[in-house]
Tab-separated table of C-alpha atoms and ligand atoms in Angstrom:
chain	number	residue	atom	x	y	z
A	1	UNK	CA	0.041	0.049	-0.263
A	2	UNK	CA	2.690	2.355	0.787
A	3	UNK	CA	4.474	1.597	-2.092
A	4	UNK	CA	1.708	2.265	-4.330
A	5	UNK	CA	1.130	5.950	-2.379
A	6	UNK	CA	4.772	6.402	-3.280
A	7	UNK	CA	4.332	5.362	-6.669
A	8	UNK	CA	1.154	7.569	-7.332
A	9	UNK	CA	3.066	10.382	-5.673
A	10	UNK	CA	5.779	10.033	-8.089
A	11	UNK	CA	3.583	9.817	-11.323
A	12	UNK	CA	1.612	12.806	-10.132
A	13	UNK	CA	4.999	14.872	-9.250
A	14	UNK	CA	6.161	13.955	-12.785
A	15	UNK	CA	2.928	14.779	-14.489
A	16	UNK	CA	2.841	18.261	-12.915
A	17	UNK	CA	6.602	19.097	-13.660
A	18	UNK	CA	5.651	17.930	-17.418
A	19	UNK	CA	2.571	20.102	-17.473
A	20	UNK	CA	4.733	23.046	-15.831
A	21	UNK	CA	7.072	22.676	-18.706
A	22	UNK	CA	4.644	22.536	-21.407
A	23	UNK	CA	3.124	25.744	-20.150
A	24	UNK	CA	6.585	27.158	-20.000
A	25	UNK	CA	7.192	26.208	-23.559
A	26	UNK	CA	3.688	28.027	-24.702
A	27	UNK	CA	4.910	31.467	-23.895
A	28	UNK	CA	4.980	33.128	-27.186
A	29	UNK	CA	8.460	34.767	-27.704
A	30	UNK	CA	8.820	37.268	-30.759
A	31	UNK	CA	12.272	38.863	-29.689
A	32	UNK	CA	14.039	35.955	-28.676
A	33	UNK	CA	16.719	34.052	-30.211
A	34	UNK	CA	17.699	35.584	-33.586
A	35	UNK	CA	20.270	32.999	-35.003
A	36	UNK	CA	19.789	29.246	-34.666
A	37	UNK	CA	22.317	27.365	-32.435
A	38	UNK	CA	24.648	25.997	-32.236
A	39	UNK	CA	25.974	27.899	-35.410
A	40	UNK	CA	28.142	26.055	-37.777
A	41	UNK	CA	29.262	28.546	-40.037
A	42	UNK	CA	32.978	29.189	-40.615
A	43	UNK	CA	33.116	32.282	-38.200
A	44	UNK	CA	31.641	30.304	-35.142
A	45	UNK	CA	33.717	27.245	-35.890
A	46	UNK	CA	36.817	29.426	-35.846
A	47	UNK	CA	35.577	31.023	-32.611
A	48	UNK	CA	35.374	27.509	-31.053
A	49	UNK	CA	38.659	26.210	-32.343
A	50	UNK	CA	40.372	29.416	-30.715
A	51	UNK	CA	39.333	28.035	-27.302
A	52	UNK	CA	41.719	30.616	-25.470
A	53	UNK	CA	41.442	34.336	-25.542
A	54	UNK	CA	42.701	37.478	-23.678
A	55	UNK	CA	40.605	40.005	-22.029
A	56	UNK	CA	41.521	43.317	-21.754
A	57	UNK	CA	40.131	45.986	-19.372
A	58	UNK	CA	41.519	49.315	-20.110
A	59	UNK	CA	40.158	52.746	-19.425
A	60	UNK	CA	40.498	55.923	-17.255
A	61	UNK	CA	40.133	53.662	-14.023
A	62	UNK	CA	43.821	52.508	-14.991
A	63	UNK	CA	45.139	55.890	-13.725
A	64	UNK	CA	43.988	55.576	-10.208
A	65	UNK	CA	44.345	52.199	-10.097
A	66	UNK	CA	42.042	51.652	-7.156
A	67	UNK	CA	43.638	54.563	-5.070
A	68	UNK	CA	41.823	57.886	-4.602
A	69	UNK	CA	43.250	60.870	-2.631
A	70	UNK	CA	45.860	58.576	-0.679
A	71	UNK	CA	43.145	56.011	0.276
A	72	UNK	CA	43.069	52.379	-1.350
A	73	UNK	CA	39.935	50.841	-2.174
A	74	UNK	CA	39.817	46.964	-2.618
A	75	UNK	CA	37.054	46.493	-4.594
A	76	UNK	CA	37.283	46.085	-8.327
A	77	UNK	CA	39.406	48.930	-9.829
A	78	UNK	CA	36.927	49.736	-12.950
A	79	UNK	CA	34.223	50.288	-10.015
A	80	UNK	CA	35.940	52.660	-8.035
A	81	UNK	CA	34.228	55.844	-9.065
A	82	UNK	CA	30.905	54.237	-8.014
A	83	UNK	CA	31.758	52.801	-4.542
A	84	UNK	CA	34.051	55.406	-3.490
A	85	UNK	CA	31.339	58.131	-4.830
A	86	UNK	CA	33.688	60.103	-6.891
A	87	UNK	CA	31.760	62.894	-8.108
A	88	UNK	CA	31.476	62.966	-11.859
A	89	UNK	CA	33.675	66.069	-12.666
A	90	UNK	CA	36.382	64.900	-10.787
A	91	UNK	CA	36.368	61.383	-12.639
A	92	UNK	CA	35.778	62.620	-15.929
A	93	UNK	CA	38.688	65.039	-15.982
A	94	UNK	CA	40.922	61.821	-15.524
A	95	UNK	CA	40.589	61.885	-19.484
A	96	UNK	CA	42.999	64.878	-19.459
A	97	UNK	CA	45.489	62.811	-17.865
A	98	UNK	CA	45.146	60.025	-20.034
A	99	UNK	CA	48.641	59.547	-22.001
A	100	UNK	CA	49.912	56.137	-22.090
A	101	UNK	CA	53.716	56.801	-23.028
A	102	UNK	CA	54.508	53.255	-22.810
A	103	UNK	CA	51.424	51.763	-24.990
A	104	UNK	CA	53.136	49.627	-27.709
A	105	UNK	CA	50.371	47.961	-29.484
A	106	UNK	CA	52.859	45.443	-31.348
A	107	UNK	CA	54.407	44.560	-28.150
A	108	UNK	CA	51.177	43.843	-26.584
A	109	UNK	CA	50.082	41.668	-29.429
A	110	UNK	CA	53.288	39.979	-29.492
A	111	UNK	CA	52.912	39.272	-25.790
A	112	UNK	CA	49.451	37.904	-26.358
A	113	UNK	CA	50.664	35.948	-29.320
A	114	UNK	CA	53.708	34.228	-27.301
A	115	UNK	CA	51.160	33.330	-24.617
A	116	UNK	CA	49.103	31.439	-27.111
A	117	UNK	CA	45.829	33.054	-27.193
A	118	UNK	CA	44.005	33.177	-30.603
A	119	UNK	CA	41.468	36.083	-29.821
A	120	UNK	CA	41.431	39.197	-27.689
A	121	UNK	CA	38.413	41.104	-26.236
A	122	UNK	CA	39.064	44.666	-25.565
A	123	UNK	CA	37.031	47.251	-23.641
A	124	UNK	CA	35.852	49.791	-25.940
A	125	UNK	CA	33.583	51.653	-23.254
A	126	UNK	CA	33.248	50.435	-19.740
A	127	UNK	CA	30.607	51.532	-17.297
A	128	UNK	CA	32.615	54.863	-16.917
A	129	UNK	CA	31.347	55.779	-20.301
A	130	UNK	CA	34.951	56.676	-21.798
A	131	UNK	CA	35.464	55.396	-25.151
A	132	UNK	CA	38.773	53.987	-26.499
A	133	UNK	CA	38.312	55.091	-29.937
A	134	UNK	CA	37.322	58.571	-31.498
A	135	UNK	CA	33.538	58.688	-31.575
A	136	UNK	CA	31.501	60.913	-33.493
A	137	UNK	CA	28.877	60.795	-30.668
A	138	UNK	CA	30.815	61.778	-27.668
A	139	UNK	CA	33.661	64.048	-26.864
A	140	UNK	CA	34.098	61.551	-23.674
A	141	UNK	CA	36.797	59.568	-25.897
A	142	UNK	CA	40.251	59.270	-26.899
A	143	UNK	CA	40.568	62.017	-29.178
A	144	UNK	CA	39.909	64.371	-26.153
A	145	UNK	CA	42.901	62.944	-24.256
A	146	UNK	CA	46.580	64.029	-24.564
A	147	UNK	CA	47.018	60.720	-26.502
A	148	UNK	CA	44.694	62.014	-29.365
A	149	UNK	CA	45.274	59.243	-31.679
A	150	UNK	CA	42.810	56.195	-32.596
A	151	UNK	CA	44.019	53.831	-29.896
A	152	UNK	CA	41.478	51.290	-30.732
A	153	UNK	CA	42.222	51.298	-34.323
A	154	UNK	CA	46.050	51.054	-33.371
A	155	UNK	CA	45.365	48.004	-30.974
A	156	UNK	CA	43.326	46.035	-33.635
A	157	UNK	CA	45.866	46.483	-36.671
A	158	UNK	CA	48.732	45.473	-34.167
A	159	UNK	CA	46.760	42.180	-33.021
A	160	UNK	CA	45.272	41.224	-36.777
A	161	UNK	CA	48.865	41.523	-37.966
A	162	UNK	CA	49.759	38.685	-35.313
A	163	UNK	CA	46.757	36.624	-36.504
A	164	UNK	CA	44.892	37.198	-33.389
A	165	UNK	CA	40.982	37.726	-33.918
A	166	UNK	CA	39.458	41.013	-31.997
A	167	UNK	CA	36.385	41.349	-30.289
A	168	UNK	CA	35.140	44.289	-28.816
A	169	UNK	CA	33.542	44.735	-25.291
A	170	UNK	CA	31.035	47.303	-24.981
A	171	UNK	CA	29.243	48.282	-21.753
A	172	UNK	CA	25.512	49.621	-22.223
A	173	UNK	CA	25.567	50.985	-18.699
A	174	UNK	CA	26.879	54.497	-18.644
A	175	UNK	CA	27.699	56.483	-15.647
A	176	UNK	CA	28.951	59.389	-17.908
A	177	UNK	CA	25.895	59.775	-20.204
A	178	UNK	CA	23.258	61.931	-19.068
A	179	UNK	CA	20.458	60.112	-20.224
A	180	UNK	CA	21.241	56.899	-18.705
A	181	UNK	CA	18.468	55.441	-16.365
A	182	UNK	CA	18.566	52.336	-14.140
A	183	UNK	CA	14.691	51.988	-14.565
A	184	UNK	CA	11.960	53.932	-16.355
A	185	UNK	CA	9.656	55.719	-13.831
A	186	UNK	CA	8.442	58.526	-15.989
A	187	UNK	CA	7.721	59.877	-19.378
A	188	UNK	CA	10.766	62.024	-19.093
A	189	UNK	CA	12.989	58.684	-18.264
A	190	UNK	CA	11.583	57.044	-21.259
A	191	UNK	CA	12.504	59.738	-23.957
A	192	UNK	CA	16.078	59.821	-22.127
A	193	UNK	CA	16.689	56.342	-22.525
A	194	UNK	CA	15.110	56.256	-25.778
A	195	UNK	CA	18.116	58.521	-26.767
A	196	UNK	CA	20.593	56.316	-24.685
A	197	UNK	CA	19.778	53.548	-26.755
A	198	UNK	CA	19.928	55.354	-29.926
A	199	UNK	CA	23.362	56.470	-28.757
A	200	UNK	CA	24.232	52.817	-27.970
A	201	UNK	CA	23.131	51.760	-31.339
A	202	UNK	CA	25.067	54.744	-33.137
A	203	UNK	CA	28.177	53.853	-31.560
A	204	UNK	CA	27.877	49.836	-31.998
A	205	UNK	CA	27.380	50.476	-35.822
A	206	UNK	CA	30.119	53.120	-35.888
A	207	UNK	CA	32.635	50.589	-34.567
A	208	UNK	CA	31.498	47.956	-36.932
A	209	UNK	CA	32.061	50.332	-39.932
A	210	UNK	CA	35.156	51.795	-38.374
A	211	UNK	CA	36.848	48.385	-37.736
A	212	UNK	CA	35.516	45.886	-40.223
A	213	UNK	CA	37.602	43.116	-39.318
A	214	UNK	CA	35.941	42.902	-35.884
A	215	UNK	CA	34.933	39.389	-35.154
A	216	UNK	CA	32.466	39.939	-32.239
A	217	UNK	CA	31.053	42.034	-29.332
A	218	UNK	CA	30.947	41.315	-25.705
A	219	UNK	CA	28.280	43.282	-24.180
A	220	UNK	CA	28.168	44.282	-20.491
A	221	UNK	CA	26.074	46.282	-18.251
A	222	UNK	CA	22.706	44.943	-19.622
A	223	UNK	CA	21.190	43.903	-16.129
A	224	UNK	CA	19.074	46.792	-15.292
A	225	UNK	CA	15.307	47.169	-15.693
A	226	UNK	CA	15.649	49.739	-18.624
A	227	UNK	CA	17.495	47.236	-20.706
A	228	UNK	CA	15.347	44.399	-19.975
A	229	UNK	CA	12.231	46.551	-20.702
A	230	UNK	CA	13.519	46.798	-24.151
A	231	UNK	CA	13.913	43.334	-25.555
A	232	UNK	CA	12.519	44.284	-28.925
A	233	UNK	CA	15.189	46.796	-29.133
A	234	UNK	CA	18.048	44.700	-28.578
A	235	UNK	CA	16.660	41.975	-30.856
A	236	UNK	CA	16.930	44.565	-33.623
A	237	UNK	CA	20.145	45.918	-32.961
A	238	UNK	CA	21.415	42.391	-32.998
A	239	UNK	CA	19.903	41.944	-36.299
A	240	UNK	CA	21.209	45.470	-37.513
A	241	UNK	CA	24.941	44.642	-36.348
A	242	UNK	CA	24.751	41.019	-37.872
A	243	UNK	CA	23.346	42.477	-41.256
A	244	UNK	CA	26.213	45.241	-41.214
A	245	UNK	CA	28.924	42.562	-40.321
A	246	UNK	CA	27.569	38.915	-41.423
A	247	UNK	CA	29.342	36.335	-39.464
A	248	UNK	CA	29.600	38.657	-36.148
A	249	UNK	CA	29.696	36.712	-32.971
A	250	UNK	CA	27.430	38.151	-29.913
A	251	UNK	CA	27.429	37.042	-26.138
A	252	UNK	CA	24.377	36.151	-24.494
A	253	UNK	CA	24.511	39.013	-22.040
A	254	UNK	CA	23.613	41.413	-24.942
A	255	UNK	CA	19.982	39.948	-25.096
A	256	UNK	CA	16.418	40.204	-23.211
A	257	UNK	CA	13.516	39.093	-24.578
A	258	UNK	CA	10.226	41.042	-24.680
A	259	UNK	CA	9.374	39.700	-21.295
A	260	UNK	CA	12.659	40.877	-19.865
A	261	UNK	CA	14.288	37.166	-19.363
A	262	UNK	CA	18.022	37.716	-20.059
A	263	UNK	CA	20.556	35.600	-21.845
A	264	UNK	CA	17.976	32.902	-22.191
A	265	UNK	CA	14.513	33.676	-23.557
A	266	UNK	CA	11.242	33.125	-21.353
A	267	UNK	CA	11.294	29.236	-22.925
A	268	UNK	CA	14.748	28.606	-21.913
A	269	UNK	CA	16.219	29.289	-25.477
A	270	UNK	CA	19.651	30.698	-25.581
A	271	UNK	CA	20.182	34.216	-27.118
A	272	UNK	CA	23.102	35.470	-28.767
A	273	UNK	CA	25.405	32.951	-30.122
A	274	UNK	CA	27.134	31.524	-26.948
A	275	UNK	CA	26.425	31.606	-23.323
A	276	UNK	CA	28.553	34.311	-21.503
A	277	UNK	CA	27.365	33.882	-17.884
A	278	UNK	CA	30.378	32.280	-16.648
A	279	UNK	CA	32.017	35.163	-14.993
A	280	UNK	CA	34.967	34.125	-12.543
A	281	UNK	CA	33.466	30.776	-12.122
A	282	UNK	CA	33.439	27.245	-14.106
A	283	UNK	CA	30.551	25.183	-14.651
A	284	UNK	CA	29.637	23.524	-11.432
A	285	UNK	CA	29.923	20.123	-12.375
A	286	UNK	CA	32.319	18.587	-15.174
A	287	UNK	CA	29.402	17.030	-17.153
A	288	UNK	CA	27.411	19.840	-18.021
A	289	UNK	CA	27.200	21.900	-21.053
A	290	UNK	CA	29.088	19.404	-23.306
A	291	UNK	CA	26.372	18.787	-25.463
A	292	UNK	CA	24.626	21.910	-25.207
A	293	UNK	CA	25.463	25.386	-26.018
A	294	UNK	CA	28.890	27.226	-26.836
A	295	UNK	CA	29.985	28.878	-23.701
A	296	UNK	CA	32.797	31.193	-22.304
A	297	UNK	CA	34.045	31.538	-19.177
A	298	UNK	CA	36.045	34.966	-18.347
A	299	UNK	CA	38.607	35.016	-15.381
A	300	UNK	CA	40.621	37.449	-13.383
A	301	UNK	CA	43.820	36.628	-12.182
A	302	UNK	CA	43.112	38.123	-8.750
A	303	UNK	CA	39.834	37.210	-7.096
A	304	UNK	CA	38.181	40.131	-8.554
A	305	UNK	CA	39.982	43.000	-10.327
A	306	UNK	CA	39.256	43.491	-14.007
A	307	UNK	CA	40.850	47.205	-14.561
A	308	UNK	CA	44.478	47.792	-13.176
A	309	UNK	CA	44.582	47.959	-9.489
A	310	UNK	CA	47.691	49.217	-7.712
A	311	UNK	CA	47.485	46.427	-4.698
A	312	UNK	CA	47.327	43.147	-5.364
A	313	UNK	CA	48.157	42.040	-2.027
A	314	UNK	CA	45.176	41.197	-0.287
A	315	UNK	CA	43.529	38.654	-2.369
A	316	UNK	CA	44.628	35.239	-3.791
A	317	UNK	CA	46.557	35.601	-6.968
A	318	UNK	CA	46.009	32.434	-9.018
A	319	UNK	CA	48.937	30.427	-10.320
A	320	UNK	CA	50.226	29.845	-13.908
A	321	UNK	CA	48.859	26.114	-13.285
A	322	UNK	CA	45.727	27.017	-11.935
A	323	UNK	CA	44.719	29.166	-14.441
A	324	UNK	CA	45.736	26.256	-17.271
A	325	UNK	CA	43.779	24.021	-15.212
A	326	UNK	CA	40.846	26.209	-16.050
A	327	UNK	CA	41.664	26.601	-19.750
A	328	UNK	CA	41.989	22.677	-19.894
A	329	UNK	CA	38.601	22.437	-17.903
A	330	UNK	CA	36.840	24.921	-20.356
A	331	UNK	CA	38.158	22.972	-23.573
A	332	UNK	CA	37.001	19.549	-22.152
A	333	UNK	CA	33.542	20.817	-21.473
A	334	UNK	CA	33.301	22.599	-25.119
A	335	UNK	CA	33.933	26.022	-23.722
A	336	UNK	CA	36.225	28.992	-24.150
A	337	UNK	CA	38.518	30.574	-21.603
A	338	UNK	CA	38.806	34.242	-21.741
A	339	UNK	CA	41.670	35.485	-19.352
A	340	UNK	CA	41.599	38.959	-18.131
A	341	UNK	CA	44.577	41.413	-18.093
A	342	UNK	CA	44.452	45.154	-16.927
A	343	UNK	CA	47.185	47.256	-18.413
A	344	UNK	CA	48.473	50.298	-16.106
A	345	UNK	CA	47.801	53.723	-16.940
A	346	UNK	CA	50.766	54.469	-18.701
A	347	UNK	CA	50.650	51.255	-21.136
A	348	UNK	CA	52.624	48.975	-19.604
A	349	UNK	CA	51.851	45.482	-18.132
A	350	UNK	CA	52.475	44.694	-14.033
A	351	UNK	CA	55.206	42.188	-13.609
A	352	UNK	CA	52.514	39.409	-12.321
A	353	UNK	CA	50.850	39.260	-15.678
A	354	UNK	CA	53.887	39.525	-17.821
A	355	UNK	CA	55.355	36.512	-15.849
A	356	UNK	CA	52.167	34.497	-16.450
A	357	UNK	CA	51.819	35.245	-19.824
A	358	UNK	CA	55.230	33.782	-20.278
A	359	UNK	CA	54.626	30.811	-18.476
A	360	UNK	CA	51.295	29.957	-20.095
A	361	UNK	CA	52.916	30.530	-23.505
A	362	UNK	CA	55.979	28.061	-22.977
A	363	UNK	CA	53.552	25.540	-21.818
A	364	UNK	CA	50.998	26.137	-24.487
A	365	UNK	CA	53.956	25.877	-26.999
A	366	UNK	CA	54.284	21.917	-25.884
A	367	UNK	CA	50.484	21.249	-24.996
A	368	UNK	CA	48.377	23.623	-26.990
A	369	UNK	CA	47.573	20.739	-29.706
A	370	UNK	CA	45.497	19.279	-26.695
A	371	UNK	CA	43.707	22.625	-26.380
A	372	UNK	CA	42.784	24.271	-29.870
A	373	UNK	CA	40.261	23.033	-32.128
A	374	UNK	CA	39.615	20.490	-29.241
A	375	UNK	CA	36.492	19.525	-27.574
A	376	UNK	CA	34.623	17.404	-25.116
A	377	UNK	CA	36.216	13.855	-25.520
A	378	UNK	CA	33.023	11.734	-24.508
A	379	UNK	CA	34.724	9.574	-21.858
A	380	UNK	CA	34.233	9.350	-18.126
A	381	UNK	CA	36.054	12.283	-16.105
A	382	UNK	CA	39.261	10.794	-14.336
A	383	UNK	CA	40.658	12.671	-11.077
A	384	UNK	CA	44.076	13.365	-12.806
A	385	UNK	CA	42.693	16.030	-14.935
A	386	UNK	CA	40.409	16.392	-18.007
A	387	UNK	CA	39.985	14.437	-21.489
A	388	UNK	CA	40.002	16.512	-24.719
A	389	UNK	CA	39.823	15.162	-28.370
A	390	UNK	CA	40.708	16.848	-31.460
A	391	UNK	CA	37.291	18.035	-33.545
A	392	UNK	CA	38.633	17.025	-36.731
A	393	UNK	CA	40.536	13.835	-36.017
A	394	UNK	CA	38.643	10.621	-34.631
A	395	UNK	CA	41.732	8.347	-33.636
A	396	UNK	CA	43.121	10.631	-30.829
A	397	UNK	CA	42.217	11.740	-27.390
A	398	UNK	CA	44.112	13.930	-25.044
A	399	UNK	CA	44.898	13.594	-21.314
A	400	UNK	CA	45.545	16.824	-19.608
A	401	UNK	CA	47.260	15.820	-16.265
A	402	UNK	CA	46.911	18.388	-13.278
A	403	UNK	CA	47.089	15.868	-10.476
A	404	UNK	CA	50.030	13.246	-10.729
A	405	UNK	CA	48.854	9.969	-8.695
A	406	UNK	CA	51.446	8.859	-6.595
A	407	UNK	CA	51.864	5.548	-8.320
A	408	UNK	CA	52.434	7.118	-11.640
A	409	UNK	CA	49.555	5.145	-12.987
A	410	UNK	CA	46.932	7.123	-14.910
A	411	UNK	CA	43.534	5.415	-15.189
A	412	UNK	CA	41.399	5.390	-18.396
A	413	UNK	CA	38.029	4.001	-18.896
A	414	UNK	CA	37.235	3.917	-22.762
A	415	UNK	CA	34.132	3.542	-24.709
A	416	UNK	CA	32.692	0.481	-26.326
A	417	UNK	CA	34.561	0.161	-29.945
A	418	UNK	CA	37.558	2.127	-28.871
A	419	UNK	CA	40.535	0.083	-29.459
A	420	UNK	CA	43.832	1.550	-27.847
A	421	UNK	CA	46.935	1.455	-30.331
A	422	UNK	CA	49.103	3.380	-28.355
A	423	UNK	CA	50.040	6.099	-25.656
A	424	UNK	CA	52.735	8.488	-25.393
A	425	UNK	CA	53.817	11.710	-23.846
A	426	UNK	CA	53.067	14.671	-26.186
A	427	UNK	CA	56.188	16.354	-25.354
A	428	UNK	CA	57.892	13.073	-26.616
A	429	UNK	CA	56.080	11.203	-29.235
A	430	UNK	CA	58.768	8.591	-29.744
A	431	UNK	CA	58.404	6.433	-26.402
A	432	UNK	CA	55.333	4.599	-25.939
A	433	UNK	CA	54.062	4.461	-22.471
A	434	UNK	CA	53.097	1.103	-20.669
A	435	UNK	CA	49.371	0.378	-21.144
A	436	UNK	CA	47.703	-2.280	-18.664
A	437	UNK	CA	44.473	-3.699	-19.429
A	438	UNK	CA	42.788	-3.998	-15.824
A	439	UNK	CA	39.409	-4.574	-16.550
A	440	UNK	CA	36.912	-4.640	-19.758
A	441	UNK	CA	37.372	-1.280	-21.213
A	442	UNK	CA	39.622	0.096	-18.086
A	443	UNK	CA	43.404	0.962	-18.718
A	444	UNK	CA	46.230	2.090	-16.567
A	445	UNK	CA	48.990	4.120	-18.302
A	446	UNK	CA	52.045	4.271	-16.577
A	447	UNK	CA	54.324	7.313	-16.736
A	448	UNK	CA	57.600	7.997	-15.024
A	449	UNK	CA	56.603	8.889	-11.352
A	450	UNK	CA	57.604	12.559	-10.749
A	451	UNK	CA	57.843	14.955	-7.976
A	452	UNK	CA	57.265	17.945	-10.312
A	453	UNK	CA	53.889	19.274	-10.581
A	454	UNK	CA	53.955	20.348	-13.880
A	455	UNK	CA	50.959	19.642	-15.766
A	456	UNK	CA	51.666	17.723	-18.952
A	457	UNK	CA	49.746	15.677	-21.900
A	458	UNK	CA	49.485	12.253	-22.643
A	459	UNK	CA	48.171	11.215	-26.261
A	460	UNK	CA	45.848	8.067	-26.814
A	461	UNK	CA	46.097	6.929	-30.204
A	462	UNK	CA	43.236	4.727	-31.275
A	463	UNK	CA	42.722	2.156	-34.137
A	464	UNK	CA	40.986	3.888	-36.924
A	465	UNK	CA	38.723	1.051	-38.274
A	466	UNK	CA	36.908	0.519	-35.112
A	467	UNK	CA	36.804	4.263	-33.835
A	468	UNK	CA	33.511	5.920	-35.200
A	469	UNK	CA	33.212	9.370	-35.474
A	470	UNK	CA	30.885	10.238	-32.625
A	471	UNK	CA	29.110	13.646	-33.098
A	472	UNK	CA	28.322	14.931	-29.690
A	473	UNK	CA	27.078	18.465	-30.894
A	474	UNK	CA	23.534	18.472	-32.262
A	475	UNK	CA	23.578	19.741	-35.630
A	476	UNK	CA	21.282	22.685	-36.102
B	501	1KN	C1	28.286	41.768	-9.911
B	501	1KN	O1	28.262	42.736	-10.285
B	501	1KN	C2	29.257	42.997	-11.588
B	501	1KN	C3	29.023	44.383	-12.308
B	501	1KN	C4	29.726	44.372	-13.062
B	501	1KN	C5	30.176	42.106	-11.798
B	501	1KN	C6	31.137	42.392	-12.934
B	501	1KN	C7	31.008	43.576	-13.568
B	501	1KN	C8	31.933	43.695	-14.736
B	501	1KN	N1	31.758	42.520	-15.658
B	501	1KN	C9	33.237	41.947	-15.589
B	501	1KN	C10	33.498	41.529	-17.178
B	501	1KN	C11	34.126	43.309	-15.501
B	501	1KN	O2	33.894	44.264	-16.885
B	501	1KN	C12	33.469	44.001	-14.545
B	501	1KN	O3	33.267	45.184	-14.345
């Protein structure tokens, strides 16, 4: 009897859930997803292959670097104006000090190239409203600083020369613009925000026209009610931007639907081209995301500093290996990793960032094959690290090792039909590693025991005839 009750209860709960899901799916969404996902065009394939990008936060906030009138504020440096309650005029006049004498775009691009990033995303306008390009629509821009030149143009040219794709970060939230409103409470607010949206559109179309090589846009500052109330506007803006630049890639953070649902529309369908909610965090569990949408994680080196902060002494500063492990995890779950740098006001990088960039670069030179053009490998996660597989080759799987077992033996559980031919170190393909079959489909691969903790890669090679090409990603 008890059993029956429980069973009925389960049935009822299941049915209710289904009805709710169906009800949810009934919501009419007109201004939701613009482009069917996941995109399979060449531009998106390239974005996916890139896997590793450099984020750059650079604006007026780099000048105070978290210190105002002798006092150090430990919040995020690019938010200083807001939480230190600095008045508009004092903050805005920083533009007359913006003159980065050490800014050398060719060197920046070389540093990024050597680090191994395939794309870069740079702040064109953060919340402070200052524009790194000479905009027709405001004087609060690079043209009105002592630097005067088109800094963004110089940056894009230099990075493109190194073969690095450039994306532009743009904050809709704007502390400088007189027409910014957090929410719309009156007819006046409505008219003001209408002008703000026009300004936003003008600037975005201006950026696309000025810099035609730009691959994508990274929207931020889109969480306020004003933007959530204007789903139709952001839909049409996405449409206009993509019409002007076919192949353009836009993050999910840009969009809200007409019901105010952000990133995902009211029916749970992703908007934009990839999920950009992973800010300073990775997916909670290793097996999420692998078969769903494209996504990107953006990460800071300290706990929470994007713009340059003079004092990094009060937070955990991630190690090179910690950051590489995040990159490996992202790749193993079909995601990209965007690592942030905050250059100083004079245009140079802090030593810690230079060191990390160098160390990442030398690791990537040996192990990058297990990252670029790689994806979810379809194998059960093991404690030593992450599996990835090259999208274009079906007979290889990579093991990115971050935890070295004391035994020197690395466990692998294969799928049906996978016949292991050979295992070797990516750094030394000539020597085959010992492979021990411990049970059906389970193996232990032996490497030399090592006290060094430098992460490395083991390559698994399979018999071609038996390994079928498995498509993990749903086709559109
Ligand atoms: C929780 O509130 C925020 C608000 C803005 C957290 C982060 C941010 C901005 N997004 C990052 C990518 C940085 O630009 C940060 O200033």
